[in-house]
Amino acid sequence: MGPDGRCAACGAHQQPHPSAQPHPAQASYAYPPPYPYPPQPYPNPYPGALPGFPGGLPLGGVDLRRGVRIALNVLLGVVALLLMLQIAAIGQQRGVIQDILANGHPGSSTSGAVDDADSFADTMTVLSFLGMAATAVLWVIWFRRVRLNAEVFAPGTHRFGSGWAVGSWFTPVVNLWFPKQMANDIYRASAPGGPQSAPKGLLNAWWVLWIAANVLSTVGDGMSSVASTRLRRPLAGSDWESAVELLNSSLAVSGFSTLLLLADTALALLVVRQLTRMQEQRALAGPPAMPPVPPGVPAYGVPYGGAPYGPPPGQNPFSAGPAAS
């Protein structure tokens, strides 16, 4: 049958079967065009942020600028160096205390060594605190950024809002587990192979060392405070020696906590590197592919994960059966 509705052989005009005619409710309905496939890349909101990404970032709304991450890595390296010097200062203090215990009482020969060891330890403590404070500022900025990126990858799957990416670190008590839960959600959303492929070993080790270092630091500070209070009072004999030994033990606990913090800083560097690489790979993969169309469902005009628009031709939209002939 030609475009005019007549048979090309006999010239007769053929009427289509009534069941093939669309329902009047469908006659004026225009089916929407299908979704573009494969997904087209979004314009890059941060030109030059990722070399090798022609045409912009494949997934829009993802912030992969490297400035904050590079500055954070540099500060973590500086903090690691300061922590090593702080461990050396604690070792010097313990050496002086061992000499005092061997002599039985502080004398004029050890007073200069005590002052030097205390001055070195105080300087390293202040510098380490300043370095960690600056690192904490960049850390929460970076952590909030990766949290917002994770929301683009998997919207509606996170247990906490993006505001907790900053507040969870500074809120007492909840800072013992809220940041870790947020990090778990970020890892699952950013894993290129899906939530089940998110790595957990490095993240778990980093958090365990962080909690252990802070707990031991608190214990060491408490022991040092008790020992210092006892040494301010006039003591003699065994009381004096027990107070000095308590001070020496507090330095041992503080030194071990600083060593754990040093190891945790190295793991934090690896966490930043791993999570950044995961998000870059996840952004490069683009939006998730459309699911396959079930058999019997027309592919044209099918919404994402839903049913076709309107009833198929020949079916009455106001009844379950086919249209009347």
PDB file of C-alpha atoms in Angstrom:
ATOM      1  CA  MET A   1       0.000   0.000   0.000  1.00  0.00           C
ATOM      2  CA  GLY A   2       1.445   3.344  -0.991  1.00  0.00           C
ATOM      3  CA  PRO A   3       1.574   6.567   0.988  1.00  0.00           C
ATOM      4  CA  ASP A   4      -1.882   7.546  -0.326  1.00  0.00           C
ATOM      5  CA  GLY A   5      -3.495   4.405   1.112  1.00  0.00           C
ATOM      6  CA  ARG A   6      -4.012   2.643  -2.275  1.00  0.00           C
ATOM      7  CA  CYS A   7      -2.705  -0.727  -3.326  1.00  0.00           C
ATOM      8  CA  ALA A   8       0.192  -0.399  -5.743  1.00  0.00           C
ATOM      9  CA  ALA A   9      -1.051  -3.429  -7.779  1.00  0.00           C
ATOM     10  CA  CYS A  10      -4.831  -2.880  -8.138  1.00  0.00           C
ATOM     11  CA  GLY A  11      -5.304   0.719  -7.057  1.00  0.00           C
ATOM     12  CA  ALA A  12      -7.942  -0.169  -4.455  1.00  0.00           C
ATOM     13  CA  HIS A  13      -8.131   1.929  -1.350  1.00  0.00           C
ATOM     14  CA  GLN A  14      -7.569  -0.224   1.739  1.00  0.00           C
ATOM     15  CA  GLN A  15      -9.106   0.805   5.039  1.00  0.00           C
ATOM     16  CA  PRO A  16      -7.050  -0.040   8.126  1.00  0.00           C
ATOM     17  CA  HIS A  17      -8.604  -2.357  10.676  1.00  0.00           C
ATOM     18  CA  PRO A  18     -10.438  -0.448  13.457  1.00  0.00           C
ATOM     19  CA  SER A  19      -8.387  -2.166  16.119  1.00  0.00           C
ATOM     20  CA  ALA A  20      -5.236  -0.645  14.633  1.00  0.00           C
ATOM     21  CA  GLN A  21      -6.530   2.890  15.005  1.00  0.00           C
ATOM     22  CA  PRO A  22      -5.253   4.765  18.082  1.00  0.00           C
ATOM     23  CA  HIS A  23      -7.735   5.717  20.735  1.00  0.00           C
ATOM     24  CA  PRO A  24      -8.989   9.307  20.481  1.00  0.00           C
ATOM     25  CA  ALA A  25      -7.340  10.031  23.827  1.00  0.00           C
ATOM     26  CA  GLN A  26      -4.040   9.024  22.266  1.00  0.00           C
ATOM     27  CA  ALA A  27      -4.465  10.678  18.916  1.00  0.00           C
ATOM     28  CA  SER A  28      -3.155  14.046  20.088  1.00  0.00           C
ATOM     29  CA  TYR A  29      -0.558  12.650  22.463  1.00  0.00           C
ATOM     30  CA  ALA A  30       3.025  12.946  21.299  1.00  0.00           C
ATOM     31  CA  TYR A  31       5.359  10.339  22.680  1.00  0.00           C
ATOM     32  CA  PRO A  32       8.478  11.876  24.216  1.00  0.00           C
ATOM     33  CA  PRO A  33      11.798  11.146  22.573  1.00  0.00           C
ATOM     34  CA  PRO A  34      13.880   8.359  24.067  1.00  0.00           C
ATOM     35  CA  TYR A  35      16.651   9.101  26.545  1.00  0.00           C
ATOM     36  CA  PRO A  36      20.017   9.753  24.875  1.00  0.00           C
ATOM     37  CA  TYR A  37      22.255   6.731  25.033  1.00  0.00           C
ATOM     38  CA  PRO A  38      25.106   6.561  25.651  1.00  0.00           C
ATOM     39  CA  PRO A  39      24.978   9.422  28.209  1.00  0.00           C
ATOM     40  CA  GLN A  40      26.419  12.653  26.909  1.00  0.00           C
ATOM     41  CA  PRO A  41      29.155  14.341  28.983  1.00  0.00           C
ATOM     42  CA  TYR A  42      28.158  17.354  31.030  1.00  0.00           C
ATOM     43  CA  PRO A  43      30.002  20.629  30.575  1.00  0.00           C
ATOM     44  CA  ASN A  44      33.038  20.886  32.810  1.00  0.00           C
ATOM     45  CA  PRO A  45      32.401  23.502  35.538  1.00  0.00           C
ATOM     46  CA  TYR A  46      36.092  23.477  36.477  1.00  0.00           C
ATOM     47  CA  PRO A  47      38.185  23.736  33.302  1.00  0.00           C
ATOM     48  CA  GLY A  48      41.643  22.250  33.679  1.00  0.00           C
ATOM     49  CA  ALA A  49      40.776  20.417  36.898  1.00  0.00           C
ATOM     50  CA  LEU A  50      41.292  16.966  35.414  1.00  0.00           C
ATOM     51  CA  PRO A  51      43.740  16.583  32.522  1.00  0.00           C
ATOM     52  CA  GLY A  52      42.703  13.903  30.084  1.00  0.00           C
ATOM     53  CA  PHE A  53      38.961  14.480  30.388  1.00  0.00           C
ATOM     54  CA  PRO A  54      38.099  15.811  26.905  1.00  0.00           C
ATOM     55  CA  GLY A  55      34.780  17.539  26.673  1.00  0.00           C
ATOM     56  CA  GLY A  56      34.440  18.149  30.397  1.00  0.00           C
ATOM     57  CA  LEU A  57      33.564  15.963  33.337  1.00  0.00           C
ATOM     58  CA  PRO A  58      31.387  12.993  32.427  1.00  0.00           C
ATOM     59  CA  LEU A  59      29.202  13.493  35.516  1.00  0.00           C
ATOM     60  CA  GLY A  60      27.989  16.991  36.328  1.00  0.00           C
ATOM     61  CA  GLY A  61      28.056  18.470  39.816  1.00  0.00           C
ATOM     62  CA  VAL A  62      31.210  16.633  40.925  1.00  0.00           C
ATOM     63  CA  ASP A  63      33.984  18.809  42.344  1.00  0.00           C
ATOM     64  CA  LEU A  64      37.369  17.202  41.671  1.00  0.00           C
ATOM     65  CA  ARG A  65      39.621  20.224  41.990  1.00  0.00           C
ATOM     66  CA  ARG A  66      42.994  19.236  43.391  1.00  0.00           C
ATOM     67  CA  GLY A  67      44.067  22.348  45.282  1.00  0.00           C
ATOM     68  CA  VAL A  68      42.629  21.443  48.684  1.00  0.00           C
ATOM     69  CA  ARG A  69      43.790  17.835  48.392  1.00  0.00           C
ATOM     70  CA  ILE A  70      47.362  18.820  47.545  1.00  0.00           C
ATOM     71  CA  ALA A  71      47.512  21.336  50.399  1.00  0.00           C
ATOM     72  CA  LEU A  72      46.078  18.721  52.760  1.00  0.00           C
ATOM     73  CA  ASN A  73      48.702  16.176  51.737  1.00  0.00           C
ATOM     74  CA  VAL A  74      51.466  18.712  52.306  1.00  0.00           C
ATOM     75  CA  LEU A  75      50.172  19.586  55.767  1.00  0.00           C
ATOM     76  CA  LEU A  76      49.825  15.906  56.678  1.00  0.00           C
ATOM     77  CA  GLY A  77      53.462  15.438  55.729  1.00  0.00           C
ATOM     78  CA  VAL A  78      54.486  18.411  57.877  1.00  0.00           C
ATOM     79  CA  VAL A  79      52.465  17.046  60.813  1.00  0.00           C
ATOM     80  CA  ALA A  80      54.184  13.673  60.432  1.00  0.00           C
ATOM     81  CA  LEU A  81      57.586  15.365  60.653  1.00  0.00           C
ATOM     82  CA  LEU A  82      56.540  17.346  63.745  1.00  0.00           C
ATOM     83  CA  LEU A  83      55.220  14.196  65.404  1.00  0.00           C
ATOM     84  CA  MET A  84      58.553  12.463  64.880  1.00  0.00           C
ATOM     85  CA  LEU A  85      60.317  15.401  66.549  1.00  0.00           C
ATOM     86  CA  GLN A  86      57.782  15.271  69.384  1.00  0.00           C
ATOM     87  CA  ILE A  87      58.561  11.579  69.921  1.00  0.00           C
ATOM     88  CA  ALA A  88      62.250  12.463  70.082  1.00  0.00           C
ATOM     89  CA  ALA A  89      61.506  15.181  72.672  1.00  0.00           C
ATOM     90  CA  ILE A  90      59.537  12.713  74.822  1.00  0.00           C
ATOM     91  CA  GLY A  91      62.444  10.282  74.599  1.00  0.00           C
ATOM     92  CA  GLN A  92      64.819  13.005  75.792  1.00  0.00           C
ATOM     93  CA  GLN A  93      62.567  13.750  78.762  1.00  0.00           C
ATOM     94  CA  ARG A  94      62.416  10.105  79.727  1.00  0.00           C
ATOM     95  CA  GLY A  95      66.200   9.858  79.532  1.00  0.00           C
ATOM     96  CA  VAL A  96      66.594  12.746  81.956  1.00  0.00           C
ATOM     97  CA  ILE A  97      64.093  11.184  84.358  1.00  0.00           C
ATOM     98  CA  GLN A  98      65.987   7.898  84.249  1.00  0.00           C
ATOM     99  CA  ASP A  99      69.162   9.753  85.252  1.00  0.00           C
ATOM    100  CA  ILE A 100      67.324  11.416  88.137  1.00  0.00           C
ATOM    101  CA  LEU A 101      65.998   8.079  89.378  1.00  0.00           C
ATOM    102  CA  ALA A 102      69.477   6.575  89.131  1.00  0.00           C
ATOM    103  CA  ASN A 103      70.954   9.409  91.223  1.00  0.00           C
ATOM    104  CA  GLY A 104      68.161   9.202  93.774  1.00  0.00           C
ATOM    105  CA  HIS A 105      67.380  12.948  93.674  1.00  0.00           C
ATOM    106  CA  PRO A 106      67.636  15.811  91.160  1.00  0.00           C
ATOM    107  CA  GLY A 107      70.911  17.653  91.481  1.00  0.00           C
ATOM    108  CA  SER A 108      72.640  20.632  89.959  1.00  0.00           C
ATOM    109  CA  SER A 109      74.131  18.431  87.221  1.00  0.00           C
ATOM    110  CA  THR A 110      70.688  17.419  85.926  1.00  0.00           C
ATOM    111  CA  SER A 111      68.851  20.732  86.313  1.00  0.00           C
ATOM    112  CA  GLY A 112      70.188  22.060  82.985  1.00  0.00           C
ATOM    113  CA  ALA A 113      69.259  18.810  81.198  1.00  0.00           C
ATOM    114  CA  VAL A 114      65.753  18.969  82.654  1.00  0.00           C
ATOM    115  CA  ASP A 115      65.278  22.548  81.433  1.00  0.00           C
ATOM    116  CA  ASP A 116      66.564  21.711  77.955  1.00  0.00           C
ATOM    117  CA  ALA A 117      64.358  18.622  77.646  1.00  0.00           C
ATOM    118  CA  ASP A 118      61.265  20.480  78.859  1.00  0.00           C
ATOM    119  CA  SER A 119      61.917  23.417  76.522  1.00  0.00           C
ATOM    120  CA  PHE A 120      62.340  21.108  73.510  1.00  0.00           C
ATOM    121  CA  ALA A 121      59.200  19.140  74.424  1.00  0.00           C
ATOM    122  CA  ASP A 122      57.113  22.293  74.935  1.00  0.00           C
ATOM    123  CA  THR A 123      58.239  23.713  71.581  1.00  0.00           C
ATOM    124  CA  MET A 124      57.382  20.499  69.739  1.00  0.00           C
ATOM    125  CA  THR A 125      54.009  20.271  71.486  1.00  0.00           C
ATOM    126  CA  VAL A 126      53.059  23.812  70.404  1.00  0.00           C
ATOM    127  CA  LEU A 127      54.249  23.307  66.813  1.00  0.00           C
ATOM    128  CA  SER A 128      52.447  19.964  66.544  1.00  0.00           C
ATOM    129  CA  PHE A 129      49.241  21.531  67.844  1.00  0.00           C
ATOM    130  CA  LEU A 130      49.422  24.370  65.313  1.00  0.00           C
ATOM    131  CA  GLY A 131      50.149  21.963  62.481  1.00  0.00           C
ATOM    132  CA  MET A 132      47.266  19.704  63.421  1.00  0.00           C
ATOM    133  CA  ALA A 133      44.888  22.669  63.782  1.00  0.00           C
ATOM    134  CA  ALA A 134      45.697  23.847  60.242  1.00  0.00           C
ATOM    135  CA  THR A 135      45.360  20.290  58.974  1.00  0.00           C
ATOM    136  CA  ALA A 136      41.974  19.924  60.677  1.00  0.00           C
ATOM    137  CA  VAL A 137      40.640  22.976  58.817  1.00  0.00           C
ATOM    138  CA  LEU A 138      41.672  21.589  55.426  1.00  0.00           C
ATOM    139  CA  TRP A 139      40.519  18.102  56.391  1.00  0.00           C
ATOM    140  CA  VAL A 140      36.909  19.145  57.079  1.00  0.00           C
ATOM    141  CA  ILE A 141      36.859  21.190  53.845  1.00  0.00           C
ATOM    142  CA  TRP A 142      38.058  18.173  51.872  1.00  0.00           C
ATOM    143  CA  PHE A 143      35.751  15.794  53.747  1.00  0.00           C
ATOM    144  CA  ARG A 144      32.684  17.930  53.051  1.00  0.00           C
ATOM    145  CA  ARG A 145      33.645  18.137  49.378  1.00  0.00           C
ATOM    146  CA  VAL A 146      33.893  14.375  48.964  1.00  0.00           C
ATOM    147  CA  ARG A 147      30.596  14.048  50.875  1.00  0.00           C
ATOM    148  CA  LEU A 148      28.878  16.355  48.357  1.00  0.00           C
ATOM    149  CA  ASN A 149      30.435  14.376  45.495  1.00  0.00           C
ATOM    150  CA  ALA A 150      29.120  11.161  47.012  1.00  0.00           C
ATOM    151  CA  GLU A 151      25.617  12.671  47.086  1.00  0.00           C
ATOM    152  CA  VAL A 152      25.835  13.140  43.310  1.00  0.00           C
ATOM    153  CA  PHE A 153      26.938   9.528  42.836  1.00  0.00           C
ATOM    154  CA  ALA A 154      24.247   8.014  45.090  1.00  0.00           C
ATOM    155  CA  PRO A 155      21.591  10.550  46.113  1.00  0.00           C
ATOM    156  CA  GLY A 156      19.407   9.697  49.069  1.00  0.00           C
ATOM    157  CA  THR A 157      21.570   6.833  50.365  1.00  0.00           C
ATOM    158  CA  HIS A 158      23.489   8.669  53.095  1.00  0.00           C
ATOM    159  CA  ARG A 159      22.640   8.456  56.778  1.00  0.00           C
ATOM    160  CA  PHE A 160      23.678  12.032  57.621  1.00  0.00           C
ATOM    161  CA  GLY A 161      23.332  15.364  55.874  1.00  0.00           C
ATOM    162  CA  SER A 162      26.282  17.182  54.371  1.00  0.00           C
ATOM    163  CA  GLY A 163      26.401  19.593  57.330  1.00  0.00           C
ATOM    164  CA  TRP A 164      27.536  16.742  59.568  1.00  0.00           C
ATOM    165  CA  ALA A 165      30.648  16.406  57.405  1.00  0.00           C
ATOM    166  CA  VAL A 166      31.970  19.360  59.432  1.00  0.00           C
ATOM    167  CA  GLY A 167      29.940  19.252  62.639  1.00  0.00           C
ATOM    168  CA  SER A 168      30.518  15.565  63.378  1.00  0.00           C
ATOM    169  CA  TRP A 169      34.237  16.147  63.964  1.00  0.00           C
ATOM    170  CA  PHE A 170      33.706  18.827  66.622  1.00  0.00           C
ATOM    171  CA  THR A 171      30.614  17.532  68.432  1.00  0.00           C
ATOM    172  CA  PRO A 172      31.570  15.721  71.661  1.00  0.00           C
ATOM    173  CA  VAL A 173      30.699  12.032  72.031  1.00  0.00           C
ATOM    174  CA  VAL A 174      29.209  11.659  68.533  1.00  0.00           C
ATOM    175  CA  ASN A 175      32.636  12.378  67.034  1.00  0.00           C
ATOM    176  CA  LEU A 176      33.574   8.858  68.143  1.00  0.00           C
ATOM    177  CA  TRP A 177      31.473   7.209  65.411  1.00  0.00           C
ATOM    178  CA  PHE A 178      29.600   9.752  63.234  1.00  0.00           C
ATOM    179  CA  PRO A 179      32.622  10.602  61.019  1.00  0.00           C
ATOM    180  CA  LYS A 180      33.357   6.911  60.464  1.00  0.00           C
ATOM    181  CA  GLN A 181      29.769   6.190  59.432  1.00  0.00           C
ATOM    182  CA  MET A 182      29.857   9.124  57.032  1.00  0.00           C
ATOM    183  CA  ALA A 183      33.148   7.873  55.590  1.00  0.00           C
ATOM    184  CA  ASN A 184      31.589   4.430  55.090  1.00  0.00           C
ATOM    185  CA  ASP A 185      28.685   5.970  53.151  1.00  0.00           C
ATOM    186  CA  ILE A 186      31.069   8.048  51.048  1.00  0.00           C
ATOM    187  CA  TYR A 187      33.171   4.998  50.201  1.00  0.00           C
ATOM    188  CA  ARG A 188      30.133   2.937  49.208  1.00  0.00           C
ATOM    189  CA  ALA A 189      28.760   5.709  46.996  1.00  0.00           C
ATOM    190  CA  SER A 190      32.145   6.408  45.371  1.00  0.00           C
ATOM    191  CA  ALA A 191      33.168   2.814  44.613  1.00  0.00           C
ATOM    192  CA  PRO A 192      33.363   2.429  40.810  1.00  0.00           C
ATOM    193  CA  GLY A 193      32.332  -1.227  41.025  1.00  0.00           C
ATOM    194  CA  GLY A 194      29.305  -0.663  43.246  1.00  0.00           C
ATOM    195  CA  PRO A 195      28.764  -0.500  47.018  1.00  0.00           C
ATOM    196  CA  GLN A 196      29.908  -4.079  47.586  1.00  0.00           C
ATOM    197  CA  SER A 197      33.317  -3.321  46.084  1.00  0.00           C
ATOM    198  CA  ALA A 198      34.110  -0.453  48.459  1.00  0.00           C
ATOM    199  CA  PRO A 199      37.464  -1.102  50.212  1.00  0.00           C
ATOM    200  CA  LYS A 200      37.227  -1.254  53.994  1.00  0.00           C
ATOM    201  CA  GLY A 201      40.605  -2.380  55.350  1.00  0.00           C
ATOM    202  CA  LEU A 202      42.472   0.913  55.024  1.00  0.00           C
ATOM    203  CA  LEU A 203      39.495   2.962  56.254  1.00  0.00           C
ATOM    204  CA  ASN A 204      38.976   0.736  59.308  1.00  0.00           C
ATOM    205  CA  ALA A 205      42.670   0.762  60.244  1.00  0.00           C
ATOM    206  CA  TRP A 206      42.808   4.551  59.950  1.00  0.00           C
ATOM    207  CA  TRP A 207      39.814   5.026  62.252  1.00  0.00           C
ATOM    208  CA  VAL A 208      40.959   2.461  64.856  1.00  0.00           C
ATOM    209  CA  LEU A 209      44.356   4.126  65.130  1.00  0.00           C
ATOM    210  CA  TRP A 210      42.737   7.569  65.384  1.00  0.00           C
ATOM    211  CA  ILE A 211      40.505   6.519  68.295  1.00  0.00           C
ATOM    212  CA  ALA A 212      43.298   4.590  70.047  1.00  0.00           C
ATOM    213  CA  ALA A 213      45.742   7.504  69.755  1.00  0.00           C
ATOM    214  CA  ASN A 214      43.246   9.973  71.223  1.00  0.00           C
ATOM    215  CA  VAL A 215      42.276   7.661  74.092  1.00  0.00           C
ATOM    216  CA  LEU A 216      45.913   7.006  75.035  1.00  0.00           C
ATOM    217  CA  SER A 217      46.708  10.709  74.778  1.00  0.00           C
ATOM    218  CA  THR A 218      43.911  11.478  77.253  1.00  0.00           C
ATOM    219  CA  VAL A 219      45.188   8.776  79.634  1.00  0.00           C
ATOM    220  CA  GLY A 220      48.752  10.062  79.403  1.00  0.00           C
ATOM    221  CA  ASP A 221      47.673  13.644  80.088  1.00  0.00           C
ATOM    222  CA  GLY A 222      45.735  12.506  83.145  1.00  0.00           C
ATOM    223  CA  MET A 223      48.699  10.571  84.521  1.00  0.00           C
ATOM    224  CA  SER A 224      51.019  13.524  83.906  1.00  0.00           C
ATOM    225  CA  SER A 225      48.637  15.893  85.704  1.00  0.00           C
ATOM    226  CA  VAL A 226      48.488  13.630  88.766  1.00  0.00           C
ATOM    227  CA  ALA A 227      52.274  13.225  88.846  1.00  0.00           C
ATOM    228  CA  SER A 228      52.865  16.972  88.496  1.00  0.00           C
ATOM    229  CA  THR A 229      50.425  17.691  91.328  1.00  0.00           C
ATOM    230  CA  ARG A 230      52.221  15.261  93.613  1.00  0.00           C
ATOM    231  CA  LEU A 231      55.663  16.649  92.753  1.00  0.00           C
ATOM    232  CA  ARG A 232      54.593  20.177  93.707  1.00  0.00           C
ATOM    233  CA  ARG A 233      54.214  19.053  97.295  1.00  0.00           C
ATOM    234  CA  PRO A 234      57.268  18.349  99.460  1.00  0.00           C
ATOM    235  CA  LEU A 235      57.963  14.620  99.193  1.00  0.00           C
ATOM    236  CA  ALA A 236      60.718  12.402 100.465  1.00  0.00           C
ATOM    237  CA  GLY A 237      61.867   8.842 100.020  1.00  0.00           C
ATOM    238  CA  SER A 238      59.521   6.403  98.339  1.00  0.00           C
ATOM    239  CA  ASP A 239      56.776   8.992  97.814  1.00  0.00           C
ATOM    240  CA  TRP A 240      59.066  11.132  95.712  1.00  0.00           C
ATOM    241  CA  GLU A 241      60.292   8.165  93.684  1.00  0.00           C
ATOM    242  CA  SER A 242      56.763   6.886  93.013  1.00  0.00           C
ATOM    243  CA  ALA A 243      55.714  10.343  91.790  1.00  0.00           C
ATOM    244  CA  VAL A 244      58.706  10.523  89.431  1.00  0.00           C
ATOM    245  CA  GLU A 245      58.022   7.001  88.179  1.00  0.00           C
ATOM    246  CA  LEU A 246      54.401   7.959  87.523  1.00  0.00           C
ATOM    247  CA  LEU A 247      55.626  10.933  85.513  1.00  0.00           C
ATOM    248  CA  ASN A 248      57.941   8.635  83.589  1.00  0.00           C
ATOM    249  CA  SER A 249      55.054   6.231  82.900  1.00  0.00           C
ATOM    250  CA  SER A 250      52.866   9.084  81.694  1.00  0.00           C
ATOM    251  CA  LEU A 251      55.573  10.071  79.214  1.00  0.00           C
ATOM    252  CA  ALA A 252      55.716   6.466  77.982  1.00  0.00           C
ATOM    253  CA  VAL A 253      51.951   6.445  77.380  1.00  0.00           C
ATOM    254  CA  SER A 254      52.091   9.839  75.663  1.00  0.00           C
ATOM    255  CA  GLY A 255      54.986   8.718  73.495  1.00  0.00           C
ATOM    256  CA  PHE A 256      53.091   5.602  72.417  1.00  0.00           C
ATOM    257  CA  SER A 257      49.985   7.633  71.612  1.00  0.00           C
ATOM    258  CA  THR A 258      52.109  10.007  69.528  1.00  0.00           C
ATOM    259  CA  LEU A 259      53.574   7.022  67.694  1.00  0.00           C
ATOM    260  CA  LEU A 260      50.062   5.760  66.920  1.00  0.00           C
ATOM    261  CA  LEU A 261      49.097   9.234  65.742  1.00  0.00           C
ATOM    262  CA  LEU A 262      52.128   9.255  63.443  1.00  0.00           C
ATOM    263  CA  ALA A 263      51.044   5.945  61.913  1.00  0.00           C
ATOM    264  CA  ASP A 264      47.484   7.262  61.625  1.00  0.00           C
ATOM    265  CA  THR A 265      48.745  10.340  59.775  1.00  0.00           C
ATOM    266  CA  ALA A 266      50.419   8.089  57.223  1.00  0.00           C
ATOM    267  CA  LEU A 267      47.161   6.157  56.818  1.00  0.00           C
ATOM    268  CA  ALA A 268      45.244   9.434  56.443  1.00  0.00           C
ATOM    269  CA  LEU A 269      47.460  10.277  53.465  1.00  0.00           C
ATOM    270  CA  LEU A 270      46.552   6.934  51.903  1.00  0.00           C
ATOM    271  CA  VAL A 271      42.839   7.445  52.639  1.00  0.00           C
ATOM    272  CA  VAL A 272      42.857  10.817  50.864  1.00  0.00           C
ATOM    273  CA  ARG A 273      44.662   9.332  47.888  1.00  0.00           C
ATOM    274  CA  GLN A 274      42.421   6.264  47.671  1.00  0.00           C
ATOM    275  CA  LEU A 275      39.117   8.092  48.020  1.00  0.00           C
ATOM    276  CA  THR A 276      40.138  10.776  45.523  1.00  0.00           C
ATOM    277  CA  ARG A 277      41.083   8.116  42.971  1.00  0.00           C
ATOM    278  CA  MET A 278      37.785   6.308  43.541  1.00  0.00           C
ATOM    279  CA  GLN A 279      35.762   9.463  42.944  1.00  0.00           C
ATOM    280  CA  GLU A 280      37.707  10.316  39.804  1.00  0.00           C
ATOM    281  CA  GLN A 281      37.046   6.840  38.399  1.00  0.00           C
ATOM    282  CA  ARG A 282      33.412   7.026  39.437  1.00  0.00           C
ATOM    283  CA  ALA A 283      32.989  10.405  37.738  1.00  0.00           C
ATOM    284  CA  LEU A 284      34.687   9.102  34.596  1.00  0.00           C
ATOM    285  CA  ALA A 285      32.161   6.248  34.426  1.00  0.00           C
ATOM    286  CA  GLY A 286      29.348   8.789  34.033  1.00  0.00           C
ATOM    287  CA  PRO A 287      25.684   8.289  34.924  1.00  0.00           C
ATOM    288  CA  PRO A 288      24.494   4.696  35.385  1.00  0.00           C
ATOM    289  CA  ALA A 289      23.340   2.928  32.250  1.00  0.00           C
ATOM    290  CA  MET A 290      19.618   2.523  31.609  1.00  0.00           C
ATOM    291  CA  PRO A 291      18.223  -0.870  32.616  1.00  0.00           C
ATOM    292  CA  PRO A 292      17.274  -3.251  29.796  1.00  0.00           C
ATOM    293  CA  VAL A 293      13.744  -2.892  28.464  1.00  0.00           C
ATOM    294  CA  PRO A 294      11.553  -5.860  29.497  1.00  0.00           C
ATOM    295  CA  PRO A 295      10.204  -8.045  26.659  1.00  0.00           C
ATOM    296  CA  GLY A 296       6.944  -6.812  25.200  1.00  0.00           C
ATOM    297  CA  VAL A 297       7.434  -3.212  26.307  1.00  0.00           C
ATOM    298  CA  PRO A 298       8.112  -0.725  23.501  1.00  0.00           C
ATOM    299  CA  ALA A 299      11.526   0.847  23.973  1.00  0.00           C
ATOM    300  CA  TYR A 300      10.479   4.136  22.416  1.00  0.00           C
ATOM    301  CA  GLY A 301       9.239   6.608  25.006  1.00  0.00           C
ATOM    302  CA  VAL A 302       9.815   4.410  28.033  1.00  0.00           C
ATOM    303  CA  PRO A 303      10.775   6.479  31.091  1.00  0.00           C
ATOM    304  CA  TYR A 304      13.721   5.470  33.250  1.00  0.00           C
ATOM    305  CA  GLY A 305      12.671   2.372  35.181  1.00  0.00           C
ATOM    306  CA  GLY A 306       8.959   2.924  34.496  1.00  0.00           C
ATOM    307  CA  ALA A 307       6.115   1.899  32.213  1.00  0.00           C
ATOM    308  CA  PRO A 308       5.533   3.264  28.708  1.00  0.00           C
ATOM    309  CA  TYR A 309       3.699   6.547  28.389  1.00  0.00           C
ATOM    310  CA  GLY A 310       0.012   5.937  27.830  1.00  0.00           C
ATOM    311  CA  PRO A 311      -1.747   2.714  26.775  1.00  0.00           C
ATOM    312  CA  PRO A 312      -0.514   0.811  23.717  1.00  0.00           C
ATOM    313  CA  PRO A 313      -2.355   1.312  20.436  1.00  0.00           C
ATOM    314  CA  GLY A 314      -5.656  -0.554  20.317  1.00  0.00           C
ATOM    315  CA  GLN A 315      -6.258  -0.534  24.071  1.00  0.00           C
ATOM    316  CA  ASN A 316      -8.954   1.530  25.692  1.00  0.00           C
ATOM    317  CA  PRO A 317      -7.288   3.729  28.359  1.00  0.00           C
ATOM    318  CA  PHE A 318     -10.492   3.588  30.404  1.00  0.00           C
ATOM    319  CA  SER A 319     -10.755  -0.201  30.513  1.00  0.00           C
ATOM    320  CA  ALA A 320      -8.460  -3.173  31.002  1.00  0.00           C
ATOM    321  CA  GLY A 321      -9.384  -4.821  27.692  1.00  0.00           C
ATOM    322  CA  PRO A 322      -8.748  -3.851  24.067  1.00  0.00           C
ATOM    323  CA  ALA A 323     -10.732  -1.106  22.439  1.00  0.00           C
ATOM    324  CA  ALA A 324     -14.033  -2.046  20.912  1.00  0.00           C
ATOM    325  CA  SER A 325     -13.954  -2.650  17.201  1.00  0.00           C
TER     326      SER A 325
END
